[in-house]
Coordinates of N, CA and C in Angstrom, one line a residue:
Chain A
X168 N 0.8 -1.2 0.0 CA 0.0 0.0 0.0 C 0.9 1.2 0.0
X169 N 0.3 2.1 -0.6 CA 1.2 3.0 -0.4 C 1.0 4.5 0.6
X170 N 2.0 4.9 0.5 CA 2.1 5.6 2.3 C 0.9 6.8 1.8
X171 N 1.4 7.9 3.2 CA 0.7 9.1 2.8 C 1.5 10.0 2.0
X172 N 1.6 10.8 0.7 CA 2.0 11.3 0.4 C 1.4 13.0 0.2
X173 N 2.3 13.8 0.3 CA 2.4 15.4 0.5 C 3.4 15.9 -0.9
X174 N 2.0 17.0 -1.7 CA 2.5 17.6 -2.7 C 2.5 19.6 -2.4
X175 N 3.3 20.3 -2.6 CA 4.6 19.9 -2.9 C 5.5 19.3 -2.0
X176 N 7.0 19.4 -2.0 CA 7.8 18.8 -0.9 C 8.3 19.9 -0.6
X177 N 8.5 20.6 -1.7 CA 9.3 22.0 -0.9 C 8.3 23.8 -1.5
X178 N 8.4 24.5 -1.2 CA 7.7 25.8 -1.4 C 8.5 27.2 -1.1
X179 N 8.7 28.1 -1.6 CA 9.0 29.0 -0.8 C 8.3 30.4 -1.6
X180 N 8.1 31.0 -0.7 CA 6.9 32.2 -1.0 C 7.4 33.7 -0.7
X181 N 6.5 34.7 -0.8 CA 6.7 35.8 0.0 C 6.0 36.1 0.6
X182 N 5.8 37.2 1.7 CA 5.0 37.5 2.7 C 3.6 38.1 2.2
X183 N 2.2 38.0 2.4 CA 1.1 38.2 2.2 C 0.9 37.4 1.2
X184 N 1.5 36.5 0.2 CA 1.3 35.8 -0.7 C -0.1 34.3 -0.1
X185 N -0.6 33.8 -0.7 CA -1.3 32.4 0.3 C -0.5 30.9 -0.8
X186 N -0.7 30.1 0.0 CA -0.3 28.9 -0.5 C -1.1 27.9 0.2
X187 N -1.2 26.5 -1.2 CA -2.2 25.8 -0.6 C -1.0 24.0 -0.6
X188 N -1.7 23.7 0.3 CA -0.8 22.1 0.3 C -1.9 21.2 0.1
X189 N -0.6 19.8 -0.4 CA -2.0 19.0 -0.6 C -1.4 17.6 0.0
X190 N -2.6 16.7 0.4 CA -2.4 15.8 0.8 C -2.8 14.7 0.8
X191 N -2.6 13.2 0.5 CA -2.9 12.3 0.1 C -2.9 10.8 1.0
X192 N -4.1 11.0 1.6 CA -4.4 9.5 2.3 C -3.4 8.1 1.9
X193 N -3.6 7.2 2.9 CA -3.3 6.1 3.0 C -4.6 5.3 1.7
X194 N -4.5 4.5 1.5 CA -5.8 4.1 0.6 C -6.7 3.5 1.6
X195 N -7.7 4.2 1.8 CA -9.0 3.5 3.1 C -8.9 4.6 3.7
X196 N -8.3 4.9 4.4 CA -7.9 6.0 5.4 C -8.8 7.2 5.3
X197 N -9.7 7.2 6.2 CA -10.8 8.7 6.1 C -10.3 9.7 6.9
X198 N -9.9 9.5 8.0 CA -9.5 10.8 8.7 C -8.0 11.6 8.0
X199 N -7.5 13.0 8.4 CA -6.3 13.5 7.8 C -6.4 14.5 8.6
X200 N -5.1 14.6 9.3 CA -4.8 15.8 10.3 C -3.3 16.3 9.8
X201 N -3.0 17.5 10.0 CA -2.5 18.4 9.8 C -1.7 19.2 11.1
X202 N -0.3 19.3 10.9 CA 0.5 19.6 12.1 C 1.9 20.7 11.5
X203 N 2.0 21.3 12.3 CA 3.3 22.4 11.7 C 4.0 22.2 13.0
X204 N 5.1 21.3 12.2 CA 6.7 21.8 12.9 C 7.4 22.8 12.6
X205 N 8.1 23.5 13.8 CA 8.8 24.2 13.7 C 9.8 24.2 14.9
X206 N 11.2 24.9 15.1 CA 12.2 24.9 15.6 C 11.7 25.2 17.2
X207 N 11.2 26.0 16.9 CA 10.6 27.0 18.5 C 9.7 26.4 18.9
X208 N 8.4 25.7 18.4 CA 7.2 25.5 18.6 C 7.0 23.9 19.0
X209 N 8.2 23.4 18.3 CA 7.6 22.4 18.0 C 6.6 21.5 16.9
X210 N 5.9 20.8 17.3 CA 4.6 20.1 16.6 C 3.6 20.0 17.4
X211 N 3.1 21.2 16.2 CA 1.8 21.6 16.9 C 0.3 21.3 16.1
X212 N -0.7 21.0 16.8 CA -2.0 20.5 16.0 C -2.3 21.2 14.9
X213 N -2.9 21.3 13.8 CA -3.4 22.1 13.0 C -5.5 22.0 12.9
X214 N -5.3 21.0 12.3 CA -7.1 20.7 12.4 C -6.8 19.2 11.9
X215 N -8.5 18.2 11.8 CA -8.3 17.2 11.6 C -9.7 17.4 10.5
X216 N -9.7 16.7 9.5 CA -10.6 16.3 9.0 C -11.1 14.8 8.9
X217 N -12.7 14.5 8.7 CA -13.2 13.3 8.5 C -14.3 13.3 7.9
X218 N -14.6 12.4 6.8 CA -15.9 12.9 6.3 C -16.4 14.0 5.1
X219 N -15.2 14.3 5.0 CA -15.2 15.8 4.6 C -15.5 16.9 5.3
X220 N -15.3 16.8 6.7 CA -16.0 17.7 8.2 C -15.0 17.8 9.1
X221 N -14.6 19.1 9.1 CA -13.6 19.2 10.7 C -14.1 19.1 11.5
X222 N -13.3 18.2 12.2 CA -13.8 17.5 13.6 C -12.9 18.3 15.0
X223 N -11.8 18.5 14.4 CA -11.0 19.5 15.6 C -10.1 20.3 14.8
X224 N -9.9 21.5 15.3 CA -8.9 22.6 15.3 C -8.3 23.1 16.7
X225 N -6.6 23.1 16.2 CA -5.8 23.5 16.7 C -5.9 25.4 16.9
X226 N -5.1 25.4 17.9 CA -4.7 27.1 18.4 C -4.5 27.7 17.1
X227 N -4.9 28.1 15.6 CA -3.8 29.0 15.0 C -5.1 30.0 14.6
X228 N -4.5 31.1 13.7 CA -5.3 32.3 13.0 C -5.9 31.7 12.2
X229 N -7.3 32.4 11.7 CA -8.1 32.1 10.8 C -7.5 31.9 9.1
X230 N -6.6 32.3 9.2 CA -5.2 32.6 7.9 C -5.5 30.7 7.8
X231 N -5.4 30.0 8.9 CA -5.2 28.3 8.6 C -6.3 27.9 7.7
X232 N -6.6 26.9 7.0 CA -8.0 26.7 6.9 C -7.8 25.3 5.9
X233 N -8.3 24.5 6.0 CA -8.4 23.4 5.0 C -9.7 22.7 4.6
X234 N -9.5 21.5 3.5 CA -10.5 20.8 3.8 C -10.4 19.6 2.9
X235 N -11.5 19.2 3.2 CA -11.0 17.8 2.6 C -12.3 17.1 1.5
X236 N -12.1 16.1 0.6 CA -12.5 15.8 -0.7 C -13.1 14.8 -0.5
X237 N -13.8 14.5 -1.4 CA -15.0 13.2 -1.0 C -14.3 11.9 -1.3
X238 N -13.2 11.6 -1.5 CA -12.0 11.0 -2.1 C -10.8 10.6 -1.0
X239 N -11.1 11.8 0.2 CA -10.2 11.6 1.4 C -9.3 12.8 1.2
X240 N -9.0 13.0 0.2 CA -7.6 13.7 -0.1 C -8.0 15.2 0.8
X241 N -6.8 15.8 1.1 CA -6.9 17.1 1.8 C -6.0 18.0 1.5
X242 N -6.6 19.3 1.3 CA -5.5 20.5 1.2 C -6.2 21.1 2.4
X243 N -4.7 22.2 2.9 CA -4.4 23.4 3.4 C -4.0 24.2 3.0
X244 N -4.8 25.8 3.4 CA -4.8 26.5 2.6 C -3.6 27.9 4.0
X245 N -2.8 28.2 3.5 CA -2.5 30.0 4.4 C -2.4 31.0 3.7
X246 N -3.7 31.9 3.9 CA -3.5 32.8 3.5 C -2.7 34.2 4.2
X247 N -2.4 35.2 3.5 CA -1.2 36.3 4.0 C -0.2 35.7 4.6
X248 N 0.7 35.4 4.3 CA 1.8 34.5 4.8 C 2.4 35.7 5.8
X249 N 3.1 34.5 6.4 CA 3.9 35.9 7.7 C 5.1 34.6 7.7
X250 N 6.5 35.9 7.9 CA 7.5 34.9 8.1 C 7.2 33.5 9.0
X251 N 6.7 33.9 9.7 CA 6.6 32.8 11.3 C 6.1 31.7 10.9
X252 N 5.2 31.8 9.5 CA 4.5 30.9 9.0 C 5.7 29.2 8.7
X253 N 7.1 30.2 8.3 CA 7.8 29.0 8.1 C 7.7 28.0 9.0
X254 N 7.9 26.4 8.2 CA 7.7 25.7 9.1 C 7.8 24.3 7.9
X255 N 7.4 23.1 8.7 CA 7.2 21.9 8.2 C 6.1 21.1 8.4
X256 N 5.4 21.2 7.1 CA 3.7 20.8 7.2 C 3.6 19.4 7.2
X257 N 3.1 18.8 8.1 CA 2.7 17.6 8.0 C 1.9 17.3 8.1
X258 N 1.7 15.6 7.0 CA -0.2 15.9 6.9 C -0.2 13.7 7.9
X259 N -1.2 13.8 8.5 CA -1.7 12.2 8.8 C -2.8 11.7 8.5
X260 N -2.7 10.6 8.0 CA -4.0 9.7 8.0 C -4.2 8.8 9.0
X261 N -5.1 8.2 9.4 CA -5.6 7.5 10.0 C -7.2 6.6 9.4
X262 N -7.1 5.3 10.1 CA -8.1 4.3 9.4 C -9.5 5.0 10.0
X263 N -9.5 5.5 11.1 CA -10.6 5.5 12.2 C -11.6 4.1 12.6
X264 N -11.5 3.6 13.0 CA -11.5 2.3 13.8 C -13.1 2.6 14.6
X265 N -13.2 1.8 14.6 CA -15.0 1.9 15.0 C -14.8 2.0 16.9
X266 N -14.2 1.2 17.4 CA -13.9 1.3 18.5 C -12.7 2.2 19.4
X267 N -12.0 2.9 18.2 CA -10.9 3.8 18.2 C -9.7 3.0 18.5
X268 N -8.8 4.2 18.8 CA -7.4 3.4 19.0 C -6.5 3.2 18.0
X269 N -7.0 3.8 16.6 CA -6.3 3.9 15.4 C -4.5 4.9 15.9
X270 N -4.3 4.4 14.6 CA -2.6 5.0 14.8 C -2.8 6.0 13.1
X271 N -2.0 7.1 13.3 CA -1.9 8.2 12.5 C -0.3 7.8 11.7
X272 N -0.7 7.5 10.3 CA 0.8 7.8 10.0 C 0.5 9.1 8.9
X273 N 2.4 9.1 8.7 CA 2.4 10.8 8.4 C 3.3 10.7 7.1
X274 N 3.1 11.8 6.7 CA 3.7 12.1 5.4 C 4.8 12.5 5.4
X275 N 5.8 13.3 4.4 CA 6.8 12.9 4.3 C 7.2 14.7 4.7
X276 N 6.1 15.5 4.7 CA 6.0 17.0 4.8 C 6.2 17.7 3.5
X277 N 6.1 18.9 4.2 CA 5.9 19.8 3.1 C 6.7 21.2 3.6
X278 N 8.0 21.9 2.9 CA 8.9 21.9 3.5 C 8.6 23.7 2.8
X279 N 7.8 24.9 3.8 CA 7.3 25.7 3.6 C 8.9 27.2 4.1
X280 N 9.2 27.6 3.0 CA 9.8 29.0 3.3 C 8.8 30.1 3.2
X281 N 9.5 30.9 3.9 CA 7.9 32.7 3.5 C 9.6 33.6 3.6
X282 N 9.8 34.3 2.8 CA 10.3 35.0 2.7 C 10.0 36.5 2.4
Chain B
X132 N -6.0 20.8 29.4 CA -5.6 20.4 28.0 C -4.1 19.6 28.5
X133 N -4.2 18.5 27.9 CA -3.2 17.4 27.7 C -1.9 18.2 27.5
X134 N -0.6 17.9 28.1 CA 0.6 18.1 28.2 C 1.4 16.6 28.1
X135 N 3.1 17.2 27.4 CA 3.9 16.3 27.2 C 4.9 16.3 27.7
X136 N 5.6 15.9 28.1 CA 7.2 16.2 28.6 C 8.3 15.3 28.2
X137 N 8.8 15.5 27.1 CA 10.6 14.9 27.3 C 11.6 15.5 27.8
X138 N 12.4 15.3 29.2 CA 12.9 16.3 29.6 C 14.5 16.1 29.4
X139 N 15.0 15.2 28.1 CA 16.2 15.0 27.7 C 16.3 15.5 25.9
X140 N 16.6 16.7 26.1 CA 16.4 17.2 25.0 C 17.3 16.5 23.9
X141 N 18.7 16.0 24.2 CA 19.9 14.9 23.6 C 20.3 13.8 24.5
X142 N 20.1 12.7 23.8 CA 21.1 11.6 24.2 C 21.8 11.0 23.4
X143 N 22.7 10.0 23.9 CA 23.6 9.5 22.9 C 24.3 7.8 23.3
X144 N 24.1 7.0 22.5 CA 24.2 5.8 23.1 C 25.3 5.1 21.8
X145 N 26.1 4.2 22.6 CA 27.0 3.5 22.0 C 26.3 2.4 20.9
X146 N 26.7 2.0 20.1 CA 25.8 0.5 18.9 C 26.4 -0.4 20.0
X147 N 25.4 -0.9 19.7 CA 24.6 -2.4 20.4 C 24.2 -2.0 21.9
X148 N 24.4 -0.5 22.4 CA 24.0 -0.8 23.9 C 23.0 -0.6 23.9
X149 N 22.2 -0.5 25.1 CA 20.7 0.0 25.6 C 20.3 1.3 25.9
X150 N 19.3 2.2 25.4 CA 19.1 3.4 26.0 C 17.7 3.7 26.1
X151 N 17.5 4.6 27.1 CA 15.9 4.4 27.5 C 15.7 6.0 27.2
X152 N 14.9 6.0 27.1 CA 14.0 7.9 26.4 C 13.1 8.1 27.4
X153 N 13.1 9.3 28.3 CA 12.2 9.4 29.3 C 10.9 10.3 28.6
X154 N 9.7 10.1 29.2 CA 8.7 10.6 28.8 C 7.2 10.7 29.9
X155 N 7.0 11.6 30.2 CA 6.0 11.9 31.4 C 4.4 12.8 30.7
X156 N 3.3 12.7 31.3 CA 2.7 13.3 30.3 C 1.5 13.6 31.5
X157 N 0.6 14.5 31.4 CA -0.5 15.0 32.3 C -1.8 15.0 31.3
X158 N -2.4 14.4 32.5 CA -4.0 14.0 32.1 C -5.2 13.4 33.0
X159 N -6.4 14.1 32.6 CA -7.0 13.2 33.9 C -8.5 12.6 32.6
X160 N -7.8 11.9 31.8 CA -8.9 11.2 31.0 C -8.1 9.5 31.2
X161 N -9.1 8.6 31.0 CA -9.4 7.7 31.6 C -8.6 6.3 29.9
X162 N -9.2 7.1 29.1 CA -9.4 6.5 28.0 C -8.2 7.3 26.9
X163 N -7.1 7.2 26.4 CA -6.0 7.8 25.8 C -5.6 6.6 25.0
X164 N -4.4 6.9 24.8 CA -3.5 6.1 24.1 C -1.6 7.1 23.6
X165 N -1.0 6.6 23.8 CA 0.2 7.2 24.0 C 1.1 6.3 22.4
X166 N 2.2 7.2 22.3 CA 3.2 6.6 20.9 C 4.2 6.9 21.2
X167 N 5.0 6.8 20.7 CA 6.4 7.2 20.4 C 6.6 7.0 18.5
X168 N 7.1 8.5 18.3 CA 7.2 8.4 16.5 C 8.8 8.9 16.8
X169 N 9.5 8.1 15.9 CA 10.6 8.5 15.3 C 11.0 9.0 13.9
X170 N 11.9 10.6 13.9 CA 11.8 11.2 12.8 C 13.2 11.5 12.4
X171 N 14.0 10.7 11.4 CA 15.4 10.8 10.9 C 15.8 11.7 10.6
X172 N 16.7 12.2 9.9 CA 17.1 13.3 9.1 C 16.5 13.8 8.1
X173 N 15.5 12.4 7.2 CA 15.2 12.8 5.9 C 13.9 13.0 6.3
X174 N 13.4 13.5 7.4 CA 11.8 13.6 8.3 C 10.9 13.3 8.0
X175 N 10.6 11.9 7.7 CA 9.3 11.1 7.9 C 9.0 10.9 8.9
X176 N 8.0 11.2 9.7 CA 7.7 10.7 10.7 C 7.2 9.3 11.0
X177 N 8.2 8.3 11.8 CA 7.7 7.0 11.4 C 7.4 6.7 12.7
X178 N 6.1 5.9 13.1 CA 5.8 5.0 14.5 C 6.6 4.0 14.5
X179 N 7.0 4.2 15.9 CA 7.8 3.4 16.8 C 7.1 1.8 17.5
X180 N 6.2 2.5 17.9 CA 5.7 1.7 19.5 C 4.3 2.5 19.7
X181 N 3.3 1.8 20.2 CA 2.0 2.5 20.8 C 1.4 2.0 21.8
X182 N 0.9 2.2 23.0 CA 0.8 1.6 24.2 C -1.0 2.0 24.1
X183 N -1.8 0.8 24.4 CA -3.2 1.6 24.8 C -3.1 2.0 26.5
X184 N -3.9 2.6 26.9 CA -4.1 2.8 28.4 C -4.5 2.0 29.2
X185 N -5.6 1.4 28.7 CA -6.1 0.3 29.3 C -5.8 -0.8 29.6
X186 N -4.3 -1.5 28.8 CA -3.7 -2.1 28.8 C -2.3 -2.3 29.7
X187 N -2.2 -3.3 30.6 CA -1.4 -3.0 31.6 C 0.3 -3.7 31.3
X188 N -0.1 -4.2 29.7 CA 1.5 -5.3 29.5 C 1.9 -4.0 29.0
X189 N 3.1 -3.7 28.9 CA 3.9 -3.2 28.1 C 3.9 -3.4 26.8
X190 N 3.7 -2.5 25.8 CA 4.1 -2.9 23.9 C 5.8 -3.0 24.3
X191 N 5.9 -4.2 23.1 CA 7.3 -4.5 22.8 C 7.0 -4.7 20.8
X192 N 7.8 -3.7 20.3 CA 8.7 -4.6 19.0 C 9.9 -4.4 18.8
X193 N 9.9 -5.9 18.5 CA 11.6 -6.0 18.3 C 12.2 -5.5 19.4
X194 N 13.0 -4.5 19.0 CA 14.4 -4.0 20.1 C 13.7 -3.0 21.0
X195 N 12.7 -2.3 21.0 CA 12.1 -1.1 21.2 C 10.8 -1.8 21.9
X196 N 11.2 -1.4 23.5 CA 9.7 -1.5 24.3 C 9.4 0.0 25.4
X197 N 8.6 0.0 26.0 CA 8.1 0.7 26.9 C 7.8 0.2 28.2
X198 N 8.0 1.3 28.9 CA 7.7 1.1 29.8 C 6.7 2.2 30.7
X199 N 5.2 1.8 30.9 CA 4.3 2.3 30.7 C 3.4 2.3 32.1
X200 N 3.9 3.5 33.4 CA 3.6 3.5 34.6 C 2.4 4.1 34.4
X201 N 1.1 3.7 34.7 CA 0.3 4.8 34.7 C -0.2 5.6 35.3
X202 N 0.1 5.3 36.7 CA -0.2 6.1 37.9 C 0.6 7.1 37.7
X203 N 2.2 6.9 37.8 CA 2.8 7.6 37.6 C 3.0 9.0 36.4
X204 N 2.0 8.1 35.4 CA 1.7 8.8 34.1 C 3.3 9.0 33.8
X205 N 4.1 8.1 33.2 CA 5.2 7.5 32.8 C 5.5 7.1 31.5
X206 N 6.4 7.0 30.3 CA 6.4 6.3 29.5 C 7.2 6.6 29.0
X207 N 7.9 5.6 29.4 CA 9.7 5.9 28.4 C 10.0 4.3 27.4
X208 N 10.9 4.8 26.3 CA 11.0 4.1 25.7 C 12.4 3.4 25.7
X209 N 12.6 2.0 25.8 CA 14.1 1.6 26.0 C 14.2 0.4 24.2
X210 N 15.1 1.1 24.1 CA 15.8 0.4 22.3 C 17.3 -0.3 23.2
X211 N 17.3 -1.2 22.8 CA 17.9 -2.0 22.6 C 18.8 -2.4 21.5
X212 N 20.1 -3.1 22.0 CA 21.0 -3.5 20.6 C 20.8 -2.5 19.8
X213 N 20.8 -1.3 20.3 CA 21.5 0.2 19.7 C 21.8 -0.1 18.1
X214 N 21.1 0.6 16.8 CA 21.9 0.5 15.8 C 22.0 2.1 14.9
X215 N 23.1 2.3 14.4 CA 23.0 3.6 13.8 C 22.1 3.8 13.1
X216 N 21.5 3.2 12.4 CA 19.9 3.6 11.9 C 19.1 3.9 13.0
X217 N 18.9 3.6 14.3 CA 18.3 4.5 15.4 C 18.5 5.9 15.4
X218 N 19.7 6.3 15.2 CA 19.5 8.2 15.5 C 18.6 8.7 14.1
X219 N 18.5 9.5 15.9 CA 16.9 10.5 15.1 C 16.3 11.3 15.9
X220 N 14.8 11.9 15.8 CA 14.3 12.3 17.2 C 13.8 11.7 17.4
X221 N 13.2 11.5 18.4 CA 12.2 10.8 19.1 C 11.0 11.3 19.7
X222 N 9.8 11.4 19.0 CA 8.7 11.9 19.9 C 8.0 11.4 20.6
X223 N 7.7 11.7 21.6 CA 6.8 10.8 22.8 C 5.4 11.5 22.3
X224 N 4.1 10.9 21.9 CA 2.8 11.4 21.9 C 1.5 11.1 22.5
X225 N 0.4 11.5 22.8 CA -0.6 11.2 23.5 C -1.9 11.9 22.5
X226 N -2.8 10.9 22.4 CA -4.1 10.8 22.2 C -5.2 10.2 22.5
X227 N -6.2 11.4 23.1 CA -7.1 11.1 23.8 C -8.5 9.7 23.2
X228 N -8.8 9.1 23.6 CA -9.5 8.0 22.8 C -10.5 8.6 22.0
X229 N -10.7 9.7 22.7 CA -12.1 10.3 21.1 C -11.8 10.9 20.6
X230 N -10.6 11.4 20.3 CA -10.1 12.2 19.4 C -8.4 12.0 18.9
X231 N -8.4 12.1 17.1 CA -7.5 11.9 16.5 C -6.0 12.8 16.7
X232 N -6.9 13.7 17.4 CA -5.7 15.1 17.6 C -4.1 14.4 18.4
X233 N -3.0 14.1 18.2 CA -1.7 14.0 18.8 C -1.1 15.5 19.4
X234 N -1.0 15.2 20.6 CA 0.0 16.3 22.0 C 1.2 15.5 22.1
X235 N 2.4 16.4 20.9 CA 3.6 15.8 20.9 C 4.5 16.7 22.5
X236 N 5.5 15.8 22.6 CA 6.5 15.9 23.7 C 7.8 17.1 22.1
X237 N 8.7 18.1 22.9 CA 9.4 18.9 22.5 C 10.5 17.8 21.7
X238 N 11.0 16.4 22.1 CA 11.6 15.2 21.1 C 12.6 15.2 22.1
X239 N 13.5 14.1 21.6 CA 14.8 13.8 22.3 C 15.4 13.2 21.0
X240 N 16.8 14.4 20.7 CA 17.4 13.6 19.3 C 18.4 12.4 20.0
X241 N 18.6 11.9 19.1 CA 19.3 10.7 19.9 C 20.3 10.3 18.8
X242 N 21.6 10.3 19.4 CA 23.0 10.2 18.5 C 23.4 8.8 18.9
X243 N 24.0 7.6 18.4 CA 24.5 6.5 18.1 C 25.6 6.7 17.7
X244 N 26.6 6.4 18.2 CA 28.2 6.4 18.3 C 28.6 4.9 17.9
X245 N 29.3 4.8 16.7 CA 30.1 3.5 16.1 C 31.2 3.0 17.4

């Protein structure tokens, strides 16, 4: 099977510009969550979709925003970029398991400059 | 809101010894589930190990087990027979049973010495 895969791999932009990512399930895989690494922050939540319905969002500006395809597949969108935005997008699938307890695997990122 | 803690920000272990990865985490849900993802240089984030809560044996694969105090809300990871394909980071994570969302720990990189 093949993994989750994240288009582009690398990006680099300029400030107030938006960029969108994309992301590609596991094959089955309904859920996709979204996380930004970064040096200072860490890895931090972004939102989760399922369904085509966010089910949770993380702490960020309304600038975050994604969604997802009847297909599974998911993009994220940032609009007005701000340096801080740099970082490393990572996207997860998961099976979602009727009784839970599923495991998230993750993409390979998506490797965002804002200049 | 769920918290993580690795409080060994570097380690470094000789090939073939044993090294354990500390990890502590705060919660008062009942129902979770905890990981460990390891992420290399070329940063895929790959699962390690996954412990349910509810479950009182330790996960073991392969070289890499846990050790999974819950009272203590505990969970460190000990790898074994050390191999230079081991360095990397290490993240300790926690997810609550109804929800997909992962509360990663700050990592522990971990260097392997020939």
């Amino acid at each position: 099977k093949a993994g989750v895969t994240q288009t582009p791999r690398y990006l680099i932009k300029t400030r107030g510009q938006q960029v969108t990512l994309s992301c590609s399930p596991i094959s089955g895989h309904r859920s996709v969550s979204w996380y930004q690494q970064t040096p200072g922050q860490g890895l931090q939540f972004l939102f989760e979709y399922f369904s085509e319905t966010q089910r949770n969002k993380g702490n960020f500006p309304g600038r975050f925003s994604g969604r997802q395809f009847s297909n599974s597949r998911s993009e994220m969108n940032v609009s007005t970029l701000e340096l801080g935005d740099s970082a490393l997008y990572l996207c997860a699938s998961s099976l979602v398991l009727a009784g839970g307890g599923d495991t998230q695997y993750f993409g390979p990122g998506t490797r965002l400059t804002v200049l | 809101a769920q918290t993580v803690t690795q409080s060994q920000p570097e380690m470094s272990v000789q090939e073939a010894e044993t090294v354990t990865l500390s990890c502590t985490y705060d919660t008062s849900e009942s129902d979770y589930y905890l990981f460990w993802y390891k992420q290399p240089p070329s940063r895929q984030m790959i699962l390690v190990i996954r412990q349910e809560a509810y479950k009182q044996q330790n996960a073991t694969e392969n070289r890499f087990s846990v050790n999974f105090q819950k009272a203590a809300k505990s969970f460190s990871l000990k790898i074994s027979d050390s191999q230079l394909g081991d360095a990397a980071m290490y993240f300790c994570a926690y997810r609550s049973g109804g929800s997909e969302k992962l509360v990663f720990g700050k990592g522990t990189k971990l260097t392997v010495n020939p």
